[in-house]
Amino acid sequence: MCGIVGGVAERNVVPILLEGLRRLEYRGYDSSGVAILDNHANLQRQRALGKINALSKKISSVDSFSGHIGIAHTRWATHGEPSETNAHPHICNKQIAVVHNGIIENYQQLKAEQIQQGYQFTSQTDTEVVAHEVHAQRQTSDSLLEAIQKSVALFEGAYALGVVSSDDPETLIAARKGSPLVIGVGIGEYFIASDVSALLPVTQSFIFLEEGDIAQITRESLEIFNESGKRVEREIKQSSLTASSVELGEHRHFMHKEIFEQPQAVIDTLEGRVTSKEVLVSSFGHQAQALFEQVNQVQIVACGTSYHSGMVAKYWFEDIIQLPCQVEVASEYRYRNPVIQDNTLFVTISQSGETADTLAALKQLKKGRGEKILPTLTICNVPESSLTRESDLTFLTHAGPEIGVASTKAFTTQLVALALLLVAVGKTKQVLCSDRERLIVSGLQKLPKLIQGALKHEKAIKSLANQFADKNSALFLGRGTMYPIAMEGALKLKEISYIHAEAYPAGELKHGPLALIDETMPVVTIASHDDLLEKLKSNLQEVKARGGQMIVFEDEKSDISSEEGFHVIKATTNVGRITAPITFNVALQLLSYHVALIKGTDVDQPRNLAKSVTVE
């Protein structure tokens, strides 16, 4: 959610910090700030409400704001309203400056104690207790590192921290527990950030801090200590990403760019995982074959768009290989007492690999599984994320950076990954024949071309989007695997156009939603050419008879004609059970994008939303 950038170098770090914040804008934020230690070891700070440009203008307006060490932050409000006084960095007694991502759950208790000690609070945030606590501990500690080690022992909750001090003007401290933090390694300089995209202009060498790690960083040295205070070595990894990979290019918005990157994303996700005839089980890990042999059912846990990909997979698993599959929202799963059977494959899905509820659900399962055989698999887009480190098996989707808050190519590649998982489990358990495997692999290999075909309908979809200009609600319908695709289409429309949208199985119309139908309610329907098509056509007639305006995305073979009240786009053709939901979803992505343009909303950074939900 919030974004952190920091650095210590021989050069002025302020431009680097500002550029890093811009590259973290996709995470969602309402305010931003920078604190630096100047050449006289004095703390200077600038904060601003709104976009990074407002902060940049503020910095430009002051006579001198530069330093070789500093921290910066984009804030997404949790404790306290969006305001300049609540923006990070927070400073205590002109000595300690802190940026923080996460939530300090026991902040009220700490705040009460600190007020008794004489500390004054200037914000409504939980983060300010961190600055005060570090300051208090520094009075009886030999170093800033020791003060932070003492402080974090008192914190309950999640945090990623960047801390600088006027008493230790050459030192930057980074600490993580529950929220991601990376260290960028340069030549005679180091940087910290919430993710690698912020630092790509200055380095491609990264260290991924592990749970409980605290790093002491100067220009000349880097020392990392684990939760026990023991000095440890963490591997430096080279990122294959480049700065240009997170730039807009010829596209107006990142979402539009990422919609059109989906054919290549599918190619990259399939590469090295399939041959011309089969899925390589080992692509899920060297233990996959042995673990999959024992699997009798699948439990998928995820949030948001990732939950919808799991819903599609449920149909596939039970229909194609007759393997029971349950799907649950992570925020619900973790707070009930689920009964999970032995020999269940526990699958978590997350674009970022840092989704707080999904990560907590995985940890809960691992803690309580005892002697049960419960292998865990994470499907994720980010290597070295928390979920990948916690799981027995990992499958990286290779979607590349996804900057737009509304997920597009991450969803598509999650579905590709789940299709590969379906085949890998099915063949391992000998419930999927080689002919069926070849058919699925062939369909997946045709998928990039099918998506390109769907993208060619953009002009017609753009024209269709005009019908939503004065609409405040919409209904999405689908049957079978198209029901979760309808859910995803409704979610996209809500996220970026702020139109209230709901999805229903088309067969449920008579059980309530039909009461909403009139000439002001657009109804978006996905008509794939499958066994349920004729029943779907009957549902459409029920809508038409009540004056509803139908927008139908169909397979060319579905043979639904455009007529008054029916606006039909032949979105695809020659799609199968696996490829159909993926291809139809591309058309719905384009629809939500162009409706958002008409509504004039912030497409890439919709209000109140964050890309990666790393706190509850």
Coordinates of N, CA and C in Angstrom, one line a residue, residues 434-555:
S434 N -3.4 -38.3 -22.2 CA -2.4 -37.6 -23.0 C -3.1 -36.8 -24.1
D435 N -4.1 -37.3 -24.7 CA -4.8 -36.6 -25.8 C -5.4 -35.4 -25.2
R436 N -6.1 -35.4 -24.0 CA -6.7 -34.2 -23.5 C -5.6 -33.2 -23.1
E437 N -4.5 -33.7 -22.6 CA -3.4 -32.8 -22.3 C -2.9 -32.1 -23.5
R438 N -2.7 -32.8 -24.6 CA -2.2 -32.2 -25.8 C -3.2 -31.1 -26.3
L439 N -4.5 -31.4 -26.1 CA -5.6 -30.5 -26.6 C -5.5 -29.2 -25.7
I440 N -5.3 -29.3 -24.4 CA -5.2 -28.1 -23.6 C -3.9 -27.3 -23.9
V441 N -2.8 -28.0 -24.0 CA -1.6 -27.3 -24.4 C -1.7 -26.6 -25.7
S442 N -2.3 -27.2 -26.7 CA -2.5 -26.6 -28.0 C -3.3 -25.3 -27.8
G443 N -4.4 -25.4 -27.0 CA -5.2 -24.2 -26.8 C -4.5 -23.1 -26.2
L444 N -3.7 -23.4 -25.1 CA -2.9 -22.4 -24.5 C -1.9 -21.7 -25.4
Q445 N -1.3 -22.5 -26.3 CA -0.3 -22.0 -27.2 C -1.0 -21.1 -28.3
K446 N -2.3 -21.3 -28.5 CA -3.0 -20.4 -29.4 C -3.5 -19.2 -28.8
L447 N -3.5 -19.1 -27.4 CA -4.1 -18.1 -26.7 C -3.5 -16.7 -27.0
P448 N -2.2 -16.5 -27.2 CA -1.7 -15.1 -27.5 C -2.4 -14.6 -28.8
K449 N -2.6 -15.4 -29.8 CA -3.2 -15.0 -31.0 C -4.7 -14.7 -30.8
L450 N -5.3 -15.5 -29.9 CA -6.8 -15.3 -29.6 C -6.9 -13.9 -28.9
I451 N -6.0 -13.6 -28.0 CA -6.1 -12.3 -27.3 C -5.9 -11.2 -28.3
Q452 N -4.9 -11.3 -29.2 CA -4.7 -10.3 -30.2 C -6.0 -10.1 -31.0
G453 N -6.7 -11.2 -31.3 CA -7.9 -11.0 -32.0 C -9.0 -10.3 -31.2
A454 N -9.0 -10.5 -29.9 CA -10.0 -9.8 -29.1 C -9.6 -8.3 -29.0
L455 N -8.4 -8.0 -29.0 CA -7.9 -6.6 -28.9 C -8.3 -5.8 -30.1
K456 N -8.5 -6.5 -31.2 CA -8.9 -5.8 -32.5 C -10.3 -5.2 -32.4
H457 N -11.0 -5.6 -31.4 CA -12.4 -5.1 -31.3 C -12.4 -3.8 -30.4
E458 N -11.3 -3.2 -30.1 CA -11.3 -2.1 -29.3 C -12.1 -0.9 -29.8
K459 N -12.1 -0.7 -31.1 CA -12.8 0.4 -31.7 C -14.3 0.3 -31.4
A460 N -14.8 -0.9 -31.6 CA -16.3 -1.2 -31.4 C -16.6 -1.1 -29.9
I461 N -15.7 -1.6 -29.1 CA -16.0 -1.5 -27.6 C -15.9 -0.1 -27.1
K462 N -15.0 0.7 -27.7 CA -14.9 2.1 -27.4 C -16.2 2.8 -27.7
S463 N -16.8 2.5 -28.8 CA -18.1 3.1 -29.2 C -19.2 2.7 -28.3
L464 N -19.2 1.4 -27.9 CA -20.2 0.9 -27.0 C -20.1 1.5 -25.6
A465 N -18.9 1.9 -25.2 CA -18.7 2.5 -23.9 C -19.5 3.8 -23.7
N466 N -19.9 4.5 -24.8 CA -20.6 5.7 -24.7 C -22.0 5.5 -24.0
Q467 N -22.5 4.3 -24.1 CA -23.8 4.0 -23.4 C -23.7 4.1 -21.9
F468 N -22.5 4.1 -21.3 CA -22.4 4.2 -19.9 C -22.2 5.6 -19.4
A469 N -22.2 6.6 -20.3 CA -21.8 8.0 -19.9 C -22.7 8.5 -18.8
D470 N -24.0 8.2 -18.8 CA -24.9 8.7 -17.8 C -25.4 7.6 -16.9
K471 N -24.7 6.5 -16.9 CA -25.2 5.3 -16.1 C -24.5 5.3 -14.7
N472 N -25.2 4.9 -13.7 CA -24.7 4.7 -12.3 C -24.6 3.3 -11.9
S473 N -25.3 2.4 -12.6 CA -25.3 1.0 -12.2 C -25.2 0.1 -13.5
A474 N -24.7 -1.1 -13.3 CA -24.7 -2.1 -14.4 C -24.8 -3.5 -13.8
L475 N -25.3 -4.4 -14.6 CA -25.4 -5.8 -14.2 C -24.6 -6.6 -15.2
F476 N -23.8 -7.6 -14.7 CA -23.0 -8.5 -15.5 C -23.6 -9.9 -15.3
L477 N -23.8 -10.6 -16.4 CA -24.3 -12.0 -16.3 C -23.3 -13.0 -17.0
G478 N -23.3 -14.2 -16.5 CA -22.5 -15.3 -17.1 C -23.0 -16.6 -16.6
R479 N -22.6 -17.6 -17.3 CA -22.9 -19.0 -16.8 C -21.7 -19.8 -16.9
G480 N -21.6 -20.8 -16.0 CA -20.4 -21.6 -15.9 C -19.1 -20.8 -15.6
T481 N -18.1 -21.0 -16.3 CA -16.8 -20.3 -16.1 C -17.0 -18.8 -16.4
M482 N -18.0 -18.5 -17.2 CA -18.2 -17.1 -17.5 C -18.9 -16.3 -16.3
Y483 N -19.4 -17.0 -15.3 CA -19.9 -16.3 -14.1 C -18.7 -15.6 -13.4
P484 N -17.6 -16.3 -13.0 CA -16.5 -15.5 -12.4 C -15.9 -14.5 -13.3
I485 N -16.0 -14.7 -14.6 CA -15.5 -13.6 -15.6 C -16.4 -12.4 -15.5
A486 N -17.7 -12.7 -15.4 CA -18.7 -11.6 -15.1 C -18.3 -10.8 -13.8
M487 N -18.0 -11.6 -12.8 CA -17.6 -11.0 -11.5 C -16.4 -10.1 -11.7
E488 N -15.4 -10.6 -12.5 CA -14.2 -9.8 -12.7 C -14.5 -8.6 -13.6
G489 N -15.4 -8.7 -14.6 CA -15.8 -7.5 -15.4 C -16.5 -6.5 -14.5
A490 N -17.4 -6.9 -13.6 CA -18.0 -6.0 -12.7 C -17.1 -5.3 -11.8
L491 N -16.1 -6.0 -11.3 CA -15.1 -5.4 -10.4 C -14.3 -4.4 -11.1
K492 N -13.9 -4.7 -12.4 CA -13.1 -3.7 -13.1 C -13.9 -2.4 -13.3
L493 N -15.2 -2.5 -13.7 CA -16.0 -1.3 -13.9 C -16.1 -0.5 -12.7
K494 N -16.3 -1.2 -11.5 CA -16.4 -0.5 -10.2 C -15.1 0.2 -9.9
E495 N -14.0 -0.5 -10.1 CA -12.7 0.0 -9.6 C -12.3 1.3 -10.3
I496 N -12.5 1.4 -11.7 CA -11.9 2.5 -12.4 C -12.9 3.5 -12.9
S497 N -14.2 3.2 -13.0 CA -15.2 4.1 -13.4 C -16.1 4.6 -12.3
Y498 N -16.1 3.9 -11.2 CA -16.9 4.2 -10.0 C -18.4 4.0 -10.3
I499 N -18.7 3.2 -11.3 CA -20.1 2.8 -11.5 C -20.4 1.5 -10.6
H500 N -21.5 1.6 -9.9 CA -21.9 0.4 -9.2 C -22.2 -0.7 -10.1
A501 N -21.6 -1.9 -10.0 CA -21.8 -3.0 -10.9 C -21.9 -4.3 -10.0
E502 N -22.8 -5.2 -10.4 CA -22.9 -6.5 -9.8 C -22.9 -7.6 -10.8
A503 N -22.4 -8.7 -10.4 CA -22.4 -9.9 -11.3 C -23.3 -11.0 -10.7
Y504 N -24.0 -11.7 -11.6 CA -24.8 -12.8 -11.2 C -24.7 -13.9 -12.2
P505 N -24.9 -15.2 -11.7 CA -25.1 -16.2 -12.6 C -26.4 -15.9 -13.4
A506 N -26.4 -16.1 -14.7 CA -27.6 -15.7 -15.5 C -28.8 -16.5 -15.0
G507 N -28.7 -17.7 -14.5 CA -29.8 -18.5 -14.1 C -30.5 -17.9 -12.8
E508 N -29.8 -17.0 -12.2 CA -30.4 -16.4 -10.9 C -31.2 -15.1 -11.2
L509 N -31.4 -14.8 -12.4 CA -32.2 -13.6 -12.7 C -33.5 -13.5 -12.0
K510 N -34.2 -14.6 -12.1 CA -35.6 -14.7 -11.5 C -35.6 -14.6 -10.0
H511 N -34.4 -14.8 -9.4 CA -34.3 -14.8 -7.9 C -33.9 -13.5 -7.3
G512 N -34.3 -12.4 -8.0 CA -34.0 -11.1 -7.4 C -33.5 -10.0 -8.4
P513 N -32.5 -10.3 -9.2 CA -31.9 -9.2 -10.0 C -32.9 -8.7 -11.1
L514 N -33.8 -9.5 -11.5 CA -34.7 -9.1 -12.5 C -35.5 -7.9 -12.1
A515 N -35.7 -7.7 -10.8 CA -36.4 -6.5 -10.3 C -35.7 -5.2 -10.7
L516 N -34.4 -5.3 -10.9 CA -33.6 -4.1 -11.2 C -33.7 -3.7 -12.7
I517 N -34.2 -4.6 -13.5 CA -34.1 -4.3 -15.0 C -35.1 -3.3 -15.4
D518 N -34.6 -2.2 -16.1 CA -35.4 -1.3 -16.8 C -34.5 -0.6 -17.9
E519 N -35.0 0.4 -18.5 CA -34.2 0.9 -19.7 C -32.9 1.7 -19.2
T520 N -32.8 2.0 -17.9 CA -31.6 2.7 -17.4 C -30.5 1.7 -17.0
M521 N -30.7 0.4 -17.0 CA -29.8 -0.5 -16.5 C -29.1 -1.3 -17.6
P522 N -27.9 -1.0 -17.9 CA -27.2 -1.8 -18.9 C -26.9 -3.2 -18.4
V523 N -27.1 -4.2 -19.2 CA -26.8 -5.6 -18.8 C -25.7 -6.2 -19.7
V524 N -24.6 -6.5 -19.1 CA -23.5 -7.0 -19.9 C -23.4 -8.5 -19.8
T525 N -23.4 -9.2 -20.9 CA -23.5 -10.7 -20.9 C -22.4 -11.3 -21.7
I526 N -21.9 -12.4 -21.2 CA -20.9 -13.1 -22.0 C -21.5 -14.4 -22.5
A527 N -21.5 -14.5 -23.8 CA -22.2 -15.6 -24.5 C -21.2 -16.5 -25.2
S528 N -20.6 -17.4 -24.4 CA -19.6 -18.4 -25.1 C -20.4 -19.5 -25.7
H529 N -19.8 -20.1 -26.7 CA -20.5 -21.2 -27.4 C -20.2 -22.5 -26.7
D530 N -21.2 -22.8 -25.7 CA -21.0 -24.0 -24.9 C -22.3 -24.6 -24.6
D531 N -22.4 -25.6 -23.7 CA -23.6 -26.3 -23.4 C -24.7 -25.5 -22.8
L532 N -24.3 -24.3 -22.3 CA -25.3 -23.5 -21.6 C -25.8 -22.3 -22.4
L533 N -25.4 -22.3 -23.7 CA -25.7 -21.2 -24.5 C -27.2 -21.0 -24.7
E534 N -28.0 -22.1 -25.0 CA -29.4 -21.9 -25.2 C -30.1 -21.4 -24.0
K535 N -29.7 -21.9 -22.8 CA -30.3 -21.4 -21.6 C -30.0 -19.9 -21.4
L536 N -28.8 -19.5 -21.7 CA -28.4 -18.1 -21.6 C -29.3 -17.2 -22.6
K537 N -29.5 -17.7 -23.8 CA -30.4 -17.0 -24.7 C -31.7 -16.7 -24.1
S538 N -32.3 -17.7 -23.4 CA -33.6 -17.5 -22.7 C -33.5 -16.5 -21.7
N539 N -32.4 -16.4 -20.9 CA -32.2 -15.4 -19.9 C -32.2 -14.0 -20.6
L540 N -31.5 -13.9 -21.7 CA -31.4 -12.6 -22.4 C -32.8 -12.1 -22.9
Q541 N -33.6 -13.0 -23.3 CA -35.0 -12.7 -23.7 C -35.8 -12.1 -22.5
E542 N -35.5 -12.7 -21.3 CA -36.2 -12.2 -20.1 C -35.8 -10.7 -19.8
V543 N -34.6 -10.4 -20.1 CA -34.1 -9.0 -19.9 C -34.7 -8.1 -20.9
K544 N -34.7 -8.6 -22.2 CA -35.2 -7.8 -23.3 C -36.7 -7.5 -23.1
A545 N -37.5 -8.4 -22.6 CA -38.9 -8.3 -22.4 C -39.2 -7.2 -21.3
R546 N -38.2 -6.9 -20.5 CA -38.5 -5.9 -19.5 C -37.8 -4.5 -19.8
G547 N -37.4 -4.4 -21.0 CA -36.9 -3.1 -21.5 C -35.4 -2.9 -21.2
G548 N -34.7 -3.9 -20.8 CA -33.3 -3.8 -20.5 C -32.4 -3.6 -21.7
Q549 N -31.3 -2.9 -21.6 CA -30.4 -2.7 -22.7 C -29.3 -3.8 -22.6
M550 N -29.2 -4.7 -23.5 CA -28.3 -5.8 -23.5 C -27.0 -5.5 -24.3
I551 N -25.9 -5.7 -23.6 CA -24.6 -5.7 -24.3 C -24.0 -7.1 -24.2
V552 N -23.9 -7.7 -25.4 CA -23.5 -9.1 -25.5 C -22.1 -9.3 -26.1
F553 N -21.2 -9.9 -25.4 CA -19.9 -10.3 -25.9 C -20.0 -11.8 -26.2
E554 N -19.9 -12.1 -27.5 CA -20.2 -13.5 -27.9 C -19.1 -14.1 -28.7
D555 N -19.1 -15.4 -28.7 CA -18.4 -16.2 -29.7 C -19.1 -16.1 -31.0

